[in-house]
Coordinates of C-alpha atoms in Angstrom, one line a residue:
M1242 CA 11.6 -20.4 24.1
Y1243 CA 10.5 -23.9 23.3
Y1244 CA 7.1 -25.4 22.6
M1245 CA 5.6 -28.8 21.8
I1246 CA 2.8 -29.0 19.3
K1247 CA 0.0 -30.7 21.2
S1248 CA -3.7 -29.8 21.2
S1249 CA -2.2 -26.3 21.6
L1250 CA 1.3 -25.0 21.9
S1251 CA 2.7 -26.2 25.2
E1252 CA 5.8 -24.5 26.5
C1253 CA 8.6 -26.9 27.5
S1254 CA 12.3 -27.1 28.2
F1255 CA 15.0 -28.0 25.7
E1256 CA 15.5 -31.3 27.4
E1257 CA 11.8 -32.2 26.9
L1258 CA 11.9 -31.1 23.3
Q1259 CA 14.8 -33.5 22.6
Q1260 CA 12.7 -36.5 23.6
R1261 CA 11.0 -36.2 20.2
D1262 CA 7.5 -37.1 21.5
Y1263 CA 5.9 -34.2 19.6
Q1264 CA 6.8 -31.8 16.9
Y1265 CA 8.2 -28.6 18.2
V1266 CA 8.5 -24.9 17.8
A1267 CA 11.6 -23.0 19.0
V1268 CA 12.3 -19.3 19.1
L1269 CA 16.0 -18.4 19.5
T1270 CA 18.1 -15.3 19.2
P1271 CA 20.9 -15.4 16.6
E1272 CA 23.4 -16.0 19.4
E1273 CA 21.4 -18.9 20.8
W1274 CA 21.0 -20.4 17.3
K1275 CA 24.7 -20.1 16.6
K1276 CA 25.5 -21.9 19.9
N1277 CA 22.8 -24.6 19.7
Q1278 CA 22.1 -25.3 16.0
Q1279 CA 24.0 -28.6 16.0
K1280 CA 21.6 -29.9 18.7
F1281 CA 18.7 -29.6 16.3
D1282 CA 20.3 -32.0 13.9
M1283 CA 19.1 -30.4 10.7
G1284 CA 22.2 -31.1 8.8
I1285 CA 22.9 -27.4 8.0
E1286 CA 25.3 -24.6 9.0
L1287 CA 22.9 -21.6 8.9
D1288 CA 24.8 -18.4 9.7
I1289 CA 22.2 -15.7 10.3
N1290 CA 23.0 -12.1 9.6
M1291 CA 20.0 -10.0 10.2
D1292 CA 21.4 -7.2 8.1
D1293 CA 21.4 -9.5 5.1
I1294 CA 17.6 -10.2 5.3
H1295 CA 15.7 -8.2 2.7
N1296 CA 12.8 -10.3 1.6
T1297 CA 10.5 -13.3 2.5
K1298 CA 11.6 -16.5 0.9
A1299 CA 12.1 -20.3 1.4
E1300 CA 15.0 -22.4 0.2
V1301 CA 15.0 -26.2 0.0
N1302 CA 18.0 -28.0 1.4
Y1303 CA 18.8 -31.7 1.5
D1304 CA 17.8 -32.2 5.2
S1305 CA 15.9 -29.0 5.9
L1306 CA 13.9 -26.1 4.6
T1307 CA 15.3 -22.7 5.5
G1308 CA 14.2 -19.1 4.8
T1309 CA 13.7 -15.6 5.9
F1310 CA 10.9 -13.2 6.6
S1311 CA 10.9 -9.4 6.0
V1312 CA 7.5 -8.3 7.2
P1313 CA 6.4 -4.6 7.0
S1314 CA 5.2 -3.1 10.2
R1315 CA 1.4 -2.5 9.9
R1316 CA 1.8 0.7 11.9
N1317 CA 4.4 2.1 9.5
I1318 CA 4.4 0.1 6.3
C1319 CA 7.1 2.1 4.6
G1320 CA 9.3 2.0 7.7
P1321 CA 11.8 -0.7 8.6
D1322 CA 10.6 -4.3 8.3
Y1323 CA 10.6 -7.0 10.9
Q1324 CA 13.3 -9.4 9.9
Y1325 CA 13.9 -12.9 11.1
A1326 CA 14.8 -16.4 9.7
F1327 CA 13.6 -19.9 10.1
A1328 CA 14.8 -23.5 9.6
L1329 CA 12.5 -26.5 9.7
D1330 CA 12.4 -30.3 9.0
E1331 CA 9.8 -33.0 9.8
K1332 CA 10.5 -32.7 13.5
G1333 CA 9.8 -29.0 14.0
I1334 CA 10.6 -25.4 13.2
V1335 CA 13.2 -23.0 14.6
F1336 CA 12.8 -19.3 14.3
I1337 CA 15.9 -17.1 14.7
D1338 CA 14.8 -13.6 15.7
A1339 CA 16.3 -10.6 17.4
T1340 CA 13.3 -8.3 17.3
G1341 CA 10.9 -10.1 19.6
V1342 CA 8.1 -10.1 17.1
V1343 CA 8.2 -13.9 16.5
E1344 CA 7.9 -14.5 20.3
R1345 CA 4.8 -12.3 20.4
I1346 CA 3.2 -14.2 17.4
V1347 CA 4.0 -17.6 18.9
K1348 CA 2.6 -16.6 22.2
K1349 CA -0.6 -15.4 20.5
V1350 CA -0.9 -18.8 18.7
A1351 CA -0.4 -20.6 22.0
R1352 CA -3.1 -18.4 23.7
T1353 CA -5.7 -18.4 20.9
R1354 CA -5.4 -21.7 18.9
K1355 CA -6.4 -25.2 19.8
W1356 CA -6.3 -28.1 17.3
K1357 CA -8.1 -31.4 17.0
V1358 CA -5.3 -32.7 14.8
P1359 CA -2.1 -31.0 16.0
C1360 CA 0.6 -30.8 13.4
L1361 CA 3.5 -28.6 12.3
E1362 CA 1.6 -27.7 9.1
R1363 CA -1.3 -26.3 11.0
F1364 CA 1.0 -24.3 13.3
I1365 CA 2.8 -22.8 10.3
Y1366 CA -0.6 -21.9 8.8
D1367 CA -1.8 -20.2 12.0
F1368 CA 1.6 -18.3 12.3
L1369 CA 1.3 -17.0 8.7
E1370 CA -2.4 -16.1 9.2
I1371 CA -1.5 -13.9 12.2
I1372 CA 1.0 -12.0 10.1
I1373 CA -1.8 -11.0 7.7
M1374 CA -4.8 -11.0 10.0
R1375 CA -5.2 -7.2 10.0
D1376 CA -4.5 -6.7 6.3
Q1377 CA -8.1 -7.0 5.1
T1378 CA -9.2 -4.2 7.5
I1379 CA -6.2 -2.1 6.4
M1380 CA -7.2 -2.5 2.8
E1381 CA -10.8 -1.6 3.5
N1382 CA -9.7 1.5 5.5
Y1383 CA -7.5 2.6 2.5
E1384 CA -10.4 2.1 0.1
K1385 CA -12.8 4.1 2.4
E1386 CA -10.2 6.9 2.7
L1387 CA -9.6 7.0 -1.1
D1388 CA -13.4 7.3 -1.6
E1389 CA -13.5 10.3 0.7
I1390 CA -10.6 11.9 -1.1
E1391 CA -12.3 11.3 -4.5
D1392 CA -15.5 12.9 -3.1
E1393 CA -13.5 15.9 -1.9
L1394 CA -11.8 16.2 -5.3
M1395 CA -15.1 16.3 -7.1
D1396 CA -16.6 18.8 -4.6
V1397 CA -13.9 21.3 -4.1
G1398 CA -11.8 20.8 -7.2
T1399 CA -8.0 21.1 -7.2
D1400 CA -7.6 22.6 -3.8
T1401 CA -7.4 19.0 -2.4
P1402 CA -3.7 17.9 -1.9
L1403 CA -2.6 14.5 -3.1
D1404 CA 0.0 14.0 -0.4
R1405 CA -2.1 11.4 1.4
V1406 CA -2.9 9.6 -1.9
N1407 CA 0.8 9.3 -2.5
E1408 CA 1.4 7.9 1.0
I1409 CA -1.3 5.3 0.5
R1410 CA 0.1 4.4 -2.9
S1411 CA 3.6 3.9 -1.4
D1412 CA 2.1 1.7 1.4
I1413 CA 0.2 -0.4 -1.2
R1414 CA 3.3 -0.8 -3.3
E1415 CA 5.2 -2.2 -0.3
M1416 CA 2.3 -4.5 0.6
R1417 CA 2.0 -5.9 -2.9
K1418 CA 5.6 -6.7 -2.9
H1419 CA 5.2 -8.4 0.5
Y1420 CA 2.2 -10.4 -0.8
E1421 CA 4.1 -11.6 -3.8
Q1422 CA 6.8 -12.9 -1.6
L1423 CA 4.3 -14.6 0.7
I1424 CA 2.6 -16.3 -2.2
D1425 CA 6.0 -17.7 -3.4
L1426 CA 6.6 -18.9 0.2
G1427 CA 3.2 -20.6 0.4
Q1428 CA 3.8 -22.3 -2.9
E1429 CA 7.3 -23.5 -1.9
L1430 CA 5.8 -25.0 1.3
Q1431 CA 3.0 -26.6 -0.7
E1432 CA 5.5 -28.2 -3.1
N1433 CA 6.7 -30.3 -0.1
E1434 CA 9.8 -31.2 -2.0
N1435 CA 11.5 -33.0 0.9
N1436 CA 8.3 -34.6 2.1
F1437 CA 8.5 -32.9 5.5
F1438 CA 4.8 -32.4 5.5
K1439 CA 2.0 -35.0 5.3
P1440 CA 0.4 -34.7 1.8
E1441 CA -3.1 -34.2 3.2
N1442 CA -1.9 -31.3 5.4
T1443 CA -0.4 -29.2 2.5
R1444 CA -3.9 -27.9 1.9
Y1445 CA -3.2 -25.4 4.7
F1446 CA -0.5 -23.8 2.6
R1447 CA -2.9 -23.7 -0.4
L1448 CA -5.5 -22.0 1.7
F1449 CA -3.0 -19.5 2.9
S1450 CA -1.7 -18.8 -0.7
D1451 CA -5.3 -18.3 -1.9
R1452 CA -6.0 -15.8 0.9
V1453 CA -2.8 -13.8 0.2
T1454 CA -3.6 -13.9 -3.6
R1455 CA -6.9 -12.2 -2.8
L1456 CA -5.2 -9.6 -0.7
H1457 CA -2.7 -9.0 -3.6
D1458 CA -5.5 -8.5 -6.0
Q1459 CA -7.2 -6.1 -3.7
A1460 CA -4.0 -4.1 -3.3
T1461 CA -3.6 -4.1 -7.1
S1462 CA -7.1 -2.7 -7.4
L1463 CA -6.3 0.0 -4.8
R1464 CA -3.1 0.9 -6.6
D1465 CA -5.1 1.4 -9.8
Y1466 CA -7.6 3.5 -7.8
T1467 CA -4.8 5.9 -6.6
M1468 CA -3.6 6.3 -10.2
Q1469 CA -7.2 7.2 -11.2
L1470 CA -7.3 9.8 -8.5
R1471 CA -4.1 11.3 -9.8
D1472 CA -5.7 11.4 -13.3
V1473 CA -8.8 13.1 -11.8
Y1474 CA -6.6 15.6 -10.0
N1475 CA -4.7 16.4 -13.2
T1476 CA -8.0 16.7 -15.1
Q1477 CA -9.3 19.1 -12.5
I1478 CA -6.1 21.2 -12.9
D1479 CA -6.6 21.3 -16.7
V1480 CA -10.2 22.3 -16.3
K1481 CA -9.4 25.1 -13.9
Q1482 CA -6.6 26.3 -16.2
N1483 CA -9.0 26.2 -19.2
R1484 CA -11.6 28.2 -17.2
I1485 CA -8.9 30.8 -16.4
M1486 CA -7.8 31.1 -20.0
T1487 CA -11.5 31.4 -21.1
L1488 CA -12.1 34.2 -18.7
L1489 CA -8.9 36.0 -19.8
T1490 CA -10.0 35.6 -23.4
V1491 CA -13.4 37.0 -22.7
I1492 CA -12.0 40.0 -20.8
T1493 CA -9.5 40.6 -23.6
S1494 CA -12.2 40.4 -26.3
I1495 CA -14.5 42.8 -24.4
F1496 CA -11.9 45.4 -23.8
M1497 CA -10.3 45.3 -27.2
P1498 CA -12.8 47.7 -28.7
L1499 CA -12.5 50.0 -25.7
T1500 CA -8.7 49.9 -26.3
L1501 CA -9.3 50.9 -29.9
I1502 CA -11.5 53.8 -28.8
V1503 CA -8.8 55.0 -26.3
G1504 CA -6.2 54.7 -29.0
W1505 CA -8.4 56.5 -31.6
Y1506 CA -9.2 59.5 -29.4
G1507 CA -5.7 59.6 -28.0
M1508 CA -4.4 60.9 -31.3
N1509 CA -3.4 64.6 -31.3
F1510 CA -4.9 65.7 -34.6
R1511 CA -6.1 69.3 -34.6
Y1512 CA -9.4 68.8 -36.4
M1513 CA -11.3 66.1 -34.5
P1514 CA -15.0 67.3 -34.3
E1515 CA -15.8 65.0 -31.4
L1516 CA -13.3 66.8 -29.2
E1517 CA -15.4 70.0 -29.4
T1518 CA -18.8 68.4 -29.4
K1519 CA -20.8 69.0 -26.2
W1520 CA -22.1 65.4 -26.1
G1521 CA -18.8 63.8 -27.2
Y1522 CA -17.7 62.6 -23.8
P1523 CA -21.1 61.1 -22.7
A1524 CA -21.4 59.5 -26.2
V1525 CA -18.1 57.7 -25.7
I1526 CA -19.2 56.5 -22.3
I1527 CA -22.5 55.2 -23.6
V1528 CA -20.8 53.5 -26.6
S1529 CA -18.2 51.9 -24.2
A1530 CA -20.9 50.7 -21.9
L1531 CA -22.9 49.2 -24.8
I1532 CA -19.8 47.4 -26.0
I1533 CA -19.3 45.8 -22.6
I1534 CA -23.0 44.8 -22.2
L1535 CA -23.3 43.4 -25.7
G1536 CA -20.0 41.5 -25.3
L1537 CA -21.2 40.0 -22.0
M1538 CA -24.5 39.0 -23.5
F1539 CA -22.8 37.4 -26.5
F1540 CA -20.4 35.3 -24.4
K1541 CA -23.2 34.4 -22.0
K1542 CA -25.2 33.1 -24.9
K1543 CA -22.3 31.1 -26.1
K1544 CA -21.9 29.7 -22.6
W1545 CA -18.3 30.9 -22.4
L1546 CA -19.1 32.6 -19.0

């Protein structure tokens, strides 16, 4: 697919694109790029292997700027990334993509964007903006979900599982890595080492880098929040274990005198007057009950119960 950058993206043929009246956007498959890359006259031999794309980056060449995108799917952040490449110069930009995601983004730009001052820089800015357009909402939803988990932890204690917190933490880790790479990409474009961009238009890349930086800071804050929830969870476990140990200690302390009485009167000596006393059995019951009551009152007063 080929587009000319006018007041909006205007689809065109390859022959119209070669007239050089406007800057252009092209979306090709790896096979189409391999077949036609010489026609774009970028002075490079860019052999694209989608299996070798692992991150988002830009590389400055003598006559062009090339790079790759590895973009997490917002529906499954820890799943496989969308991977594609690009090459650009002052005349336009070519995307090499086998997934179809670039075509969808470019069509969305063509459908929703109109420009008073059309330029390649503004198209790149809008393209990058669409990549991250849902991320603020995603981060806000994560924060809301973590708040609910924290409330549940404080209300019901350690019965709340942390599986979802771990999932969110993994997603945020992937997004932070993605944002770091996007920031580097934006800075590389802003450097404009080959002067492909008009100096006054590099502000678009600065705006994009600033927005991604804010998203990165928000993701960092949420990552710290997940670690705090893990600490709260571990603290709740410790508190519960301490309560159990306290209860066991109280029970042991109360029944220790009773164990002594059982052991004492379990001796088989012949001359034990209590064994033949009429009130011996009730007396032992009363003494045992008093020991239990006094023990409970003592521990209650000490707030150990």
